[in-house]
CSV table of N, CA, C and O in Angstrom, one decimal:
chain,number,residue,atom,x,y,z
A,21,UNK,N,0.9,-1.2,0.0
A,21,UNK,CA,0.0,0.0,0.0
A,21,UNK,C,0.9,1.2,0.0
A,21,UNK,O,1.8,1.3,0.8
A,22,UNK,N,0.6,2.2,-0.8
A,22,UNK,CA,1.4,3.4,-0.9
A,22,UNK,C,1.1,4.3,0.3
A,22,UNK,O,0.0,4.2,0.9
A,23,UNK,N,2.0,5.2,0.5
A,23,UNK,CA,1.8,6.1,1.7
A,23,UNK,C,0.6,7.0,1.5
A,23,UNK,O,0.0,7.4,2.5
A,24,UNK,N,0.4,7.4,0.3
A,24,UNK,CA,-0.8,8.3,0.0
A,24,UNK,C,-2.1,7.6,0.3
A,24,UNK,O,-3.1,8.2,0.8
A,25,UNK,N,-2.1,6.3,0.1
A,25,UNK,CA,-3.3,5.4,0.4
A,25,UNK,C,-3.4,5.4,1.9
A,25,UNK,O,-4.6,5.4,2.4
A,26,UNK,N,-2.3,5.3,2.6
A,26,UNK,CA,-2.4,5.3,4.1
A,26,UNK,C,-3.0,6.6,4.6
A,26,UNK,O,-3.9,6.6,5.4
A,27,UNK,N,-2.5,7.7,4.0
A,27,UNK,CA,-3.0,9.0,4.4
A,27,UNK,C,-4.6,9.0,4.1
A,27,UNK,O,-5.3,9.5,5.0
A,28,UNK,N,-5.0,8.6,3.0
A,28,UNK,CA,-6.4,8.6,2.6
A,28,UNK,C,-7.2,7.8,3.6
A,28,UNK,O,-8.3,8.2,4.1
A,29,UNK,N,-6.7,6.6,4.0
A,29,UNK,CA,-7.4,5.8,5.0
A,29,UNK,C,-7.4,6.4,6.4
A,29,UNK,O,-8.4,6.3,7.1
A,30,UNK,N,-6.4,7.1,6.7
A,30,UNK,CA,-6.3,7.7,8.0
A,30,UNK,C,-7.4,8.8,8.1
A,30,UNK,O,-8.1,9.0,9.0
A,31,UNK,N,-7.5,9.6,7.0
A,31,UNK,CA,-8.5,10.7,6.9
A,31,UNK,C,-9.9,10.0,6.9
A,31,UNK,O,-10.8,10.5,7.7
A,32,UNK,N,-10.1,9.0,6.2
A,32,UNK,CA,-11.4,8.3,6.1
A,32,UNK,C,-11.8,7.8,7.5
A,32,UNK,O,-12.9,8.0,7.9
A,33,UNK,N,-10.8,7.2,8.2
A,33,UNK,CA,-11.1,6.7,9.6
A,33,UNK,C,-11.4,7.9,10.5
A,33,UNK,O,-12.4,7.8,11.3
A,34,UNK,N,-10.7,9.0,10.4
A,34,UNK,CA,-11.0,10.1,11.2
A,34,UNK,C,-12.4,10.7,11.0
A,34,UNK,O,-13.1,11.1,11.9
A,35,UNK,N,-12.8,10.7,9.7
A,35,UNK,CA,-14.1,11.2,9.4
A,35,UNK,C,-15.2,10.3,9.9
A,35,UNK,O,-16.2,10.7,10.4
A,36,UNK,N,-14.9,9.0,9.9
A,36,UNK,CA,-15.9,8.0,10.4
A,36,UNK,C,-16.0,8.1,11.9
A,36,UNK,O,-17.1,7.7,12.4
A,37,UNK,N,-15.0,8.5,12.6
A,37,UNK,CA,-15.1,8.7,14.0
A,37,UNK,C,-15.9,9.9,14.4
A,37,UNK,O,-16.3,10.1,15.6
A,38,UNK,N,-16.1,10.8,13.4
A,38,UNK,CA,-16.8,12.1,13.7
A,38,UNK,C,-17.8,12.3,12.6
A,38,UNK,O,-17.6,13.1,11.6
A,39,UNK,N,-18.9,11.6,12.6
A,39,UNK,CA,-19.9,11.6,11.6
A,39,UNK,C,-20.5,12.9,11.3
A,39,UNK,O,-21.1,13.2,10.2
A,40,UNK,N,-20.4,13.9,12.2
A,40,UNK,CA,-20.9,15.2,12.0
A,40,UNK,C,-20.1,16.0,11.1
A,40,UNK,O,-20.5,17.1,10.6
A,41,UNK,N,-18.8,15.6,10.8
A,41,UNK,CA,-18.0,16.3,9.9
A,41,UNK,C,-18.4,16.2,8.4
A,41,UNK,O,-18.7,15.1,8.0
A,42,UNK,N,-18.3,17.2,7.6
A,42,UNK,CA,-18.5,17.1,6.2
A,42,UNK,C,-17.5,16.2,5.6
A,42,UNK,O,-16.3,16.1,6.1
A,43,UNK,N,-17.7,15.6,4.5
A,43,UNK,CA,-16.7,14.8,3.8
A,43,UNK,C,-15.8,15.6,3.0
A,43,UNK,O,-14.7,15.2,2.6
A,44,UNK,N,-16.1,16.9,2.6
A,44,UNK,CA,-15.3,17.7,1.8
A,44,UNK,C,-14.6,18.7,2.7
A,44,UNK,O,-15.2,19.6,3.3
A,45,UNK,N,-13.2,18.7,2.7
A,45,UNK,CA,-12.5,19.6,3.6
A,45,UNK,C,-12.7,21.1,3.2
A,45,UNK,O,-12.5,22.0,4.0
A,46,UNK,N,-13.1,21.4,2.0
A,46,UNK,CA,-13.3,22.7,1.5
A,46,UNK,C,-14.5,23.4,2.3
A,46,UNK,O,-14.6,24.6,2.3
A,47,UNK,N,-15.3,22.6,2.8
A,47,UNK,CA,-16.5,23.1,3.6
A,47,UNK,C,-16.3,23.0,5.1
A,47,UNK,O,-17.2,23.4,5.8
A,48,UNK,N,-15.1,22.6,5.5
A,48,UNK,CA,-14.8,22.5,7.0
A,48,UNK,C,-14.8,23.9,7.6
A,48,UNK,O,-14.3,24.9,7.0
A,49,UNK,N,-15.3,24.0,8.8
A,49,UNK,CA,-15.1,25.2,9.6
A,49,UNK,C,-13.8,25.0,10.4
A,49,UNK,O,-13.2,23.9,10.4
A,50,UNK,N,-13.4,26.0,11.1
A,50,UNK,CA,-12.2,25.9,12.0
A,50,UNK,C,-12.4,24.8,13.0
A,50,UNK,O,-11.5,24.0,13.3
A,51,UNK,N,-13.6,24.8,13.6
A,51,UNK,CA,-13.9,23.8,14.6
A,51,UNK,C,-13.9,22.3,14.0
A,51,UNK,O,-13.4,21.4,14.6
A,52,UNK,N,-14.4,22.2,12.7
A,52,UNK,CA,-14.3,20.9,12.1
A,52,UNK,C,-12.9,20.4,12.0
A,52,UNK,O,-12.5,19.2,12.3
A,53,UNK,N,-12.0,21.3,11.6
A,53,UNK,CA,-10.5,21.0,11.5
A,53,UNK,C,-10.0,20.6,12.8
A,53,UNK,O,-9.2,19.6,13.0
A,54,UNK,N,-10.4,21.3,13.9
A,54,UNK,CA,-9.9,21.0,15.2
A,54,UNK,C,-10.4,19.7,15.7
A,54,UNK,O,-9.6,18.9,16.3
A,55,UNK,N,-11.6,19.3,15.4
A,55,UNK,CA,-12.1,18.0,15.8
A,55,UNK,C,-11.3,16.9,15.1
A,55,UNK,O,-10.9,15.9,15.7
A,56,UNK,N,-11.1,17.0,13.8
A,56,UNK,CA,-10.4,16.0,13.0
A,56,UNK,C,-8.9,16.0,13.5
A,56,UNK,O,-8.3,14.9,13.7
A,57,UNK,N,-8.3,17.1,13.8
A,57,UNK,CA,-6.9,17.2,14.2
A,57,UNK,C,-6.8,16.5,15.6
A,57,UNK,O,-5.8,15.7,15.8
A,58,UNK,N,-7.7,16.7,16.5
A,58,UNK,CA,-7.7,16.0,17.8
A,58,UNK,C,-7.9,14.5,17.6
A,58,UNK,O,-7.2,13.7,18.3
A,59,UNK,N,-8.7,14.1,16.7
A,59,UNK,CA,-8.9,12.7,16.5
A,59,UNK,C,-7.7,12.0,15.9
A,59,UNK,O,-7.3,10.9,16.3
A,60,UNK,N,-7.0,12.7,15.0
A,60,UNK,CA,-5.8,12.1,14.3
A,60,UNK,C,-4.5,12.4,14.9
A,60,UNK,O,-3.4,12.0,14.4
A,61,UNK,N,-4.5,13.2,16.0
A,61,UNK,CA,-3.2,13.7,16.6
A,61,UNK,C,-2.2,12.7,16.8
A,61,UNK,O,-1.0,12.9,16.4
A,62,UNK,N,-2.5,11.5,17.3
A,62,UNK,CA,-1.5,10.5,17.5
A,62,UNK,C,-1.1,9.7,16.3
A,62,UNK,O,-0.2,8.8,16.4
A,63,UNK,N,-1.8,9.8,15.2
A,63,UNK,CA,-1.6,9.0,14.0
A,63,UNK,C,-0.7,9.8,13.0
A,63,UNK,O,0.0,9.2,12.2
A,64,UNK,N,-0.8,11.1,13.0
A,64,UNK,CA,-0.1,11.9,12.0
A,64,UNK,C,1.4,11.6,11.9
A,64,UNK,O,2.0,11.5,10.8
A,65,UNK,N,2.1,11.4,13.1
A,65,UNK,CA,3.5,11.2,13.0
A,65,UNK,C,3.9,9.9,12.5
A,65,UNK,O,5.1,9.6,12.2
A,66,UNK,N,3.0,9.0,12.2
A,66,UNK,CA,3.3,7.7,11.6
A,66,UNK,C,3.2,7.8,10.1
A,66,UNK,O,3.7,6.9,9.4
A,67,UNK,N,2.7,8.9,9.5
A,67,UNK,CA,2.7,9.0,8.1
A,67,UNK,C,4.1,9.3,7.6
A,67,UNK,O,4.7,10.3,8.1
A,68,UNK,N,4.5,8.6,6.6
A,68,UNK,CA,5.8,8.8,6.0
A,68,UNK,C,5.7,9.7,4.8
A,68,UNK,O,5.6,9.3,3.7
A,69,UNK,N,5.6,11.0,5.1
A,69,UNK,CA,5.4,12.0,4.1
A,69,UNK,C,6.6,12.0,3.0
A,69,UNK,O,6.4,12.4,1.9
A,70,UNK,N,7.7,11.4,3.4
A,70,UNK,CA,8.8,11.3,2.5
A,70,UNK,C,8.5,10.3,1.4
A,70,UNK,O,9.2,10.3,0.4
A,71,UNK,N,7.5,9.5,1.5
A,71,UNK,CA,7.2,8.5,0.5
A,71,UNK,C,6.0,9.0,-0.4
A,71,UNK,O,5.4,8.2,-1.1
A,72,UNK,N,5.7,10.2,-0.4
A,72,UNK,CA,4.6,10.7,-1.3
A,72,UNK,C,5.2,11.8,-2.2
A,72,UNK,O,6.3,12.4,-1.9
A,73,UNK,N,4.6,12.0,-3.3
A,73,UNK,CA,5.1,12.9,-4.3
A,73,UNK,C,4.6,14.3,-4.0
A,73,UNK,O,3.7,14.5,-3.2
A,74,UNK,N,5.3,15.3,-4.6
A,74,UNK,CA,4.9,16.7,-4.5
A,74,UNK,C,3.4,16.8,-5.0
A,74,UNK,O,2.6,17.5,-4.3
A,75,UNK,N,3.1,16.2,-6.0
A,75,UNK,CA,1.7,16.3,-6.6
A,75,UNK,C,0.7,15.7,-5.6
A,75,UNK,O,-0.4,16.2,-5.4
A,76,UNK,N,1.0,14.5,-5.0
A,76,UNK,CA,0.1,13.9,-4.0
A,76,UNK,C,0.0,14.8,-2.8
A,76,UNK,O,-1.1,15.0,-2.3
A,77,UNK,N,1.1,15.4,-2.4
A,77,UNK,CA,1.0,16.4,-1.3
A,77,UNK,C,0.0,17.5,-1.6
A,77,UNK,O,-0.9,17.8,-0.8
A,78,UNK,N,0.2,18.1,-2.8
A,78,UNK,CA,-0.6,19.2,-3.2
A,78,UNK,C,-2.1,18.8,-3.3
A,78,UNK,O,-2.9,19.6,-2.9
A,79,UNK,N,-2.4,17.7,-3.9
A,79,UNK,CA,-3.7,17.3,-4.2
A,79,UNK,C,-4.5,16.7,-3.1
A,79,UNK,O,-5.7,16.8,-2.9
A,80,UNK,N,-3.8,15.9,-2.2
A,80,UNK,CA,-4.5,15.1,-1.3
A,80,UNK,C,-4.2,15.5,0.2
A,80,UNK,O,-5.1,15.4,1.0
A,81,UNK,N,-3.0,15.9,0.5
A,81,UNK,CA,-2.6,16.3,1.9
A,81,UNK,C,-3.0,17.8,2.1
A,81,UNK,O,-3.6,18.1,3.2
A,82,UNK,N,-2.6,18.6,1.2
A,82,UNK,CA,-2.8,20.1,1.4
A,82,UNK,C,-4.2,20.5,1.8
A,82,UNK,O,-4.4,21.4,2.6
A,83,UNK,N,-5.3,19.9,1.3
A,83,UNK,CA,-6.6,20.3,1.7
A,83,UNK,C,-6.8,20.1,3.2
A,83,UNK,O,-7.7,20.7,3.8
A,84,UNK,N,-6.0,19.3,3.8
A,84,UNK,CA,-6.1,19.0,5.3
A,84,UNK,C,-5.0,19.6,6.1
A,84,UNK,O,-4.7,19.2,7.2
A,85,UNK,N,-4.3,20.6,5.5
A,85,UNK,CA,-3.1,21.2,6.1
A,85,UNK,C,-3.4,21.7,7.6
A,85,UNK,O,-2.5,21.7,8.4
A,86,UNK,N,-4.6,22.1,7.9
A,86,UNK,CA,-4.9,22.6,9.2
A,86,UNK,C,-4.9,21.5,10.3
A,86,UNK,O,-4.9,21.8,11.5
A,87,UNK,N,-4.8,20.2,9.9
A,87,UNK,CA,-4.7,19.2,10.9
A,87,UNK,C,-3.3,18.8,11.2
A,87,UNK,O,-3.0,18.0,12.1
A,88,UNK,N,-2.4,19.3,10.4
A,88,UNK,CA,-0.9,19.0,10.6
A,88,UNK,C,-0.3,19.9,11.6
A,88,UNK,O,-0.7,21.1,11.7
A,89,UNK,N,0.6,19.4,12.4
A,89,UNK,CA,1.3,20.3,13.3
A,89,UNK,C,2.0,21.4,12.5
A,89,UNK,O,2.5,21.2,11.4
A,90,UNK,N,2.0,22.6,13.0
A,90,UNK,CA,2.5,23.8,12.3
A,90,UNK,C,3.9,23.6,11.7
A,90,UNK,O,4.2,23.9,10.6
A,91,UNK,N,4.8,23.2,12.6
A,91,UNK,CA,6.2,23.0,12.1
A,91,UNK,C,6.3,22.0,11.1
A,91,UNK,O,7.1,22.2,10.1
A,92,UNK,N,5.6,20.9,11.2
A,92,UNK,CA,5.7,19.8,10.2
A,92,UNK,C,5.1,20.4,8.9
A,92,UNK,O,5.7,20.2,7.8
A,93,UNK,N,4.0,21.1,8.9
A,93,UNK,CA,3.4,21.7,7.7
A,93,UNK,C,4.4,22.6,7.0
A,93,UNK,O,4.6,22.6,5.8
A,94,UNK,N,5.0,23.5,7.8
A,94,UNK,CA,5.9,24.5,7.2
A,94,UNK,C,7.1,23.8,6.6
A,94,UNK,O,7.6,24.1,5.5
A,95,UNK,N,7.7,22.8,7.2
A,95,UNK,CA,8.8,22.0,6.7
A,95,UNK,C,8.4,21.3,5.4
A,95,UNK,O,9.1,21.3,4.4
A,96,UNK,N,7.3,20.6,5.4
A,96,UNK,CA,6.8,19.9,4.2
A,96,UNK,C,6.5,20.9,3.1
A,96,UNK,O,6.9,20.6,1.9
A,97,UNK,N,5.9,22.0,3.4
A,97,UNK,CA,5.6,23.0,2.3
A,97,UNK,C,6.9,23.5,1.7
A,97,UNK,O,7.0,23.5,0.4
A,98,UNK,N,7.9,23.8,2.5
A,98,UNK,CA,9.2,24.3,1.9
A,98,UNK,C,9.8,23.2,1.0
A,98,UNK,O,10.3,23.5,0.0
A,99,UNK,N,9.8,22.0,1.5
A,99,UNK,CA,10.4,20.9,0.7
A,99,UNK,C,9.7,20.6,-0.6
A,99,UNK,O,10.2,20.6,-1.6
A,100,UNK,N,8.3,20.4,-0.4
A,100,UNK,CA,7.6,20.0,-1.6
A,100,UNK,C,7.5,21.1,-2.7
A,100,UNK,O,7.3,20.8,-3.8
A,101,UNK,N,7.5,22.4,-2.3
A,101,UNK,CA,7.5,23.4,-3.3
A,101,UNK,C,8.7,23.4,-4.2
A,101,UNK,O,8.7,24.0,-5.2
A,102,UNK,N,9.8,22.8,-3.7
A,102,UNK,CA,11.0,22.8,-4.5
A,102,UNK,C,11.2,21.5,-5.3
A,102,UNK,O,12.3,21.4,-5.9
A,103,UNK,N,10.2,20.7,-5.3
A,103,UNK,CA,10.4,19.4,-6.0
A,103,UNK,C,9.6,19.4,-7.3
A,103,UNK,O,8.6,20.1,-7.5
A,104,UNK,N,10.1,18.6,-8.2
A,104,UNK,CA,9.3,18.3,-9.5
A,104,UNK,C,8.0,17.6,-9.0
A,104,UNK,O,8.0,16.9,-8.0
A,105,UNK,N,6.9,17.8,-9.7
A,105,UNK,CA,5.6,17.3,-9.2
A,105,UNK,C,5.5,15.8,-8.9
A,105,UNK,O,4.7,15.4,-8.1
A,106,UNK,N,6.4,15.0,-9.6
A,106,UNK,CA,6.3,13.6,-9.4
A,106,UNK,C,7.5,13.1,-8.6
A,106,UNK,O,7.7,11.9,-8.4
A,107,UNK,N,8.3,14.0,-8.0
A,107,UNK,CA,9.4,13.6,-7.2
A,107,UNK,C,9.0,13.3,-5.8
A,107,UNK,O,8.0,13.7,-5.3
A,108,UNK,N,9.9,12.5,-5.1
A,108,UNK,CA,9.8,12.3,-3.7
A,108,UNK,C,10.9,12.9,-3.0
A,108,UNK,O,11.9,13.3,-3.6
A,109,UNK,N,10.9,13.0,-1.7
A,109,UNK,CA,12.0,13.6,-0.9
A,109,UNK,C,13.2,12.7,-1.1
A,109,UNK,O,13.2,11.5,-1.2
A,110,UNK,N,14.4,13.4,-1.1
A,110,UNK,CA,15.6,12.7,-1.2
A,110,UNK,C,15.9,12.1,0.2
A,110,UNK,O,15.4,12.6,1.2
A,111,UNK,N,16.8,11.1,0.3
A,111,UNK,CA,17.2,10.5,1.5
A,111,UNK,C,17.7,11.5,2.6
A,111,UNK,O,17.3,11.4,3.7
A,112,UNK,N,18.5,12.5,2.2
A,112,UNK,CA,19.0,13.4,3.1
A,112,UNK,C,17.9,14.4,3.7
A,112,UNK,O,18.1,14.9,4.7
A,113,UNK,N,16.8,14.6,3.0
A,113,UNK,CA,15.8,15.4,3.5
A,113,UNK,C,14.8,14.6,4.3
A,113,UNK,O,14.1,15.1,5.2
A,114,UNK,N,14.8,13.3,4.2
A,114,UNK,CA,13.8,12.4,5.0
A,114,UNK,C,14.1,12.6,6.5
A,114,UNK,O,13.2,12.7,7.2
A,115,UNK,N,15.4,12.7,6.8
A,115,UNK,CA,15.7,12.8,8.3
A,115,UNK,C,15.2,14.1,8.8
A,115,UNK,O,14.8,14.2,10.0
A,116,UNK,N,15.2,15.1,8.0
A,116,UNK,CA,14.7,16.4,8.5
A,116,UNK,C,13.2,16.4,8.8
A,116,UNK,O,12.7,16.9,9.8
A,117,UNK,N,12.5,15.7,7.9
A,117,UNK,CA,11.0,15.7,8.0
A,117,UNK,C,10.6,14.7,9.1
A,117,UNK,O,9.6,15.0,9.8
A,118,UNK,N,11.2,13.6,9.1
A,118,UNK,CA,10.7,12.5,10.0
A,118,UNK,C,11.3,12.9,11.4
A,118,UNK,O,10.9,12.7,12.4
């Protein structure tokens, strides 16, 4: 299973734990993001963002940026903005993110 699939399943699980949340993050309120963030807090650090592409980050992770810890989000954004859309993080950058 790819890491982006893991991310999608984690999000799906988080939404299933909070049936009051909309399925589309574009319609989330600040409180909706906080609820999902609290639900997934202990799972986020298990996601190996280094195994996803810049394009996957942009299309699938970025809509949920508000559930990521601020420092992690800023680090990921800096790194992924500098990659080719289908690139993954290099080994020397993996240590910084993880």
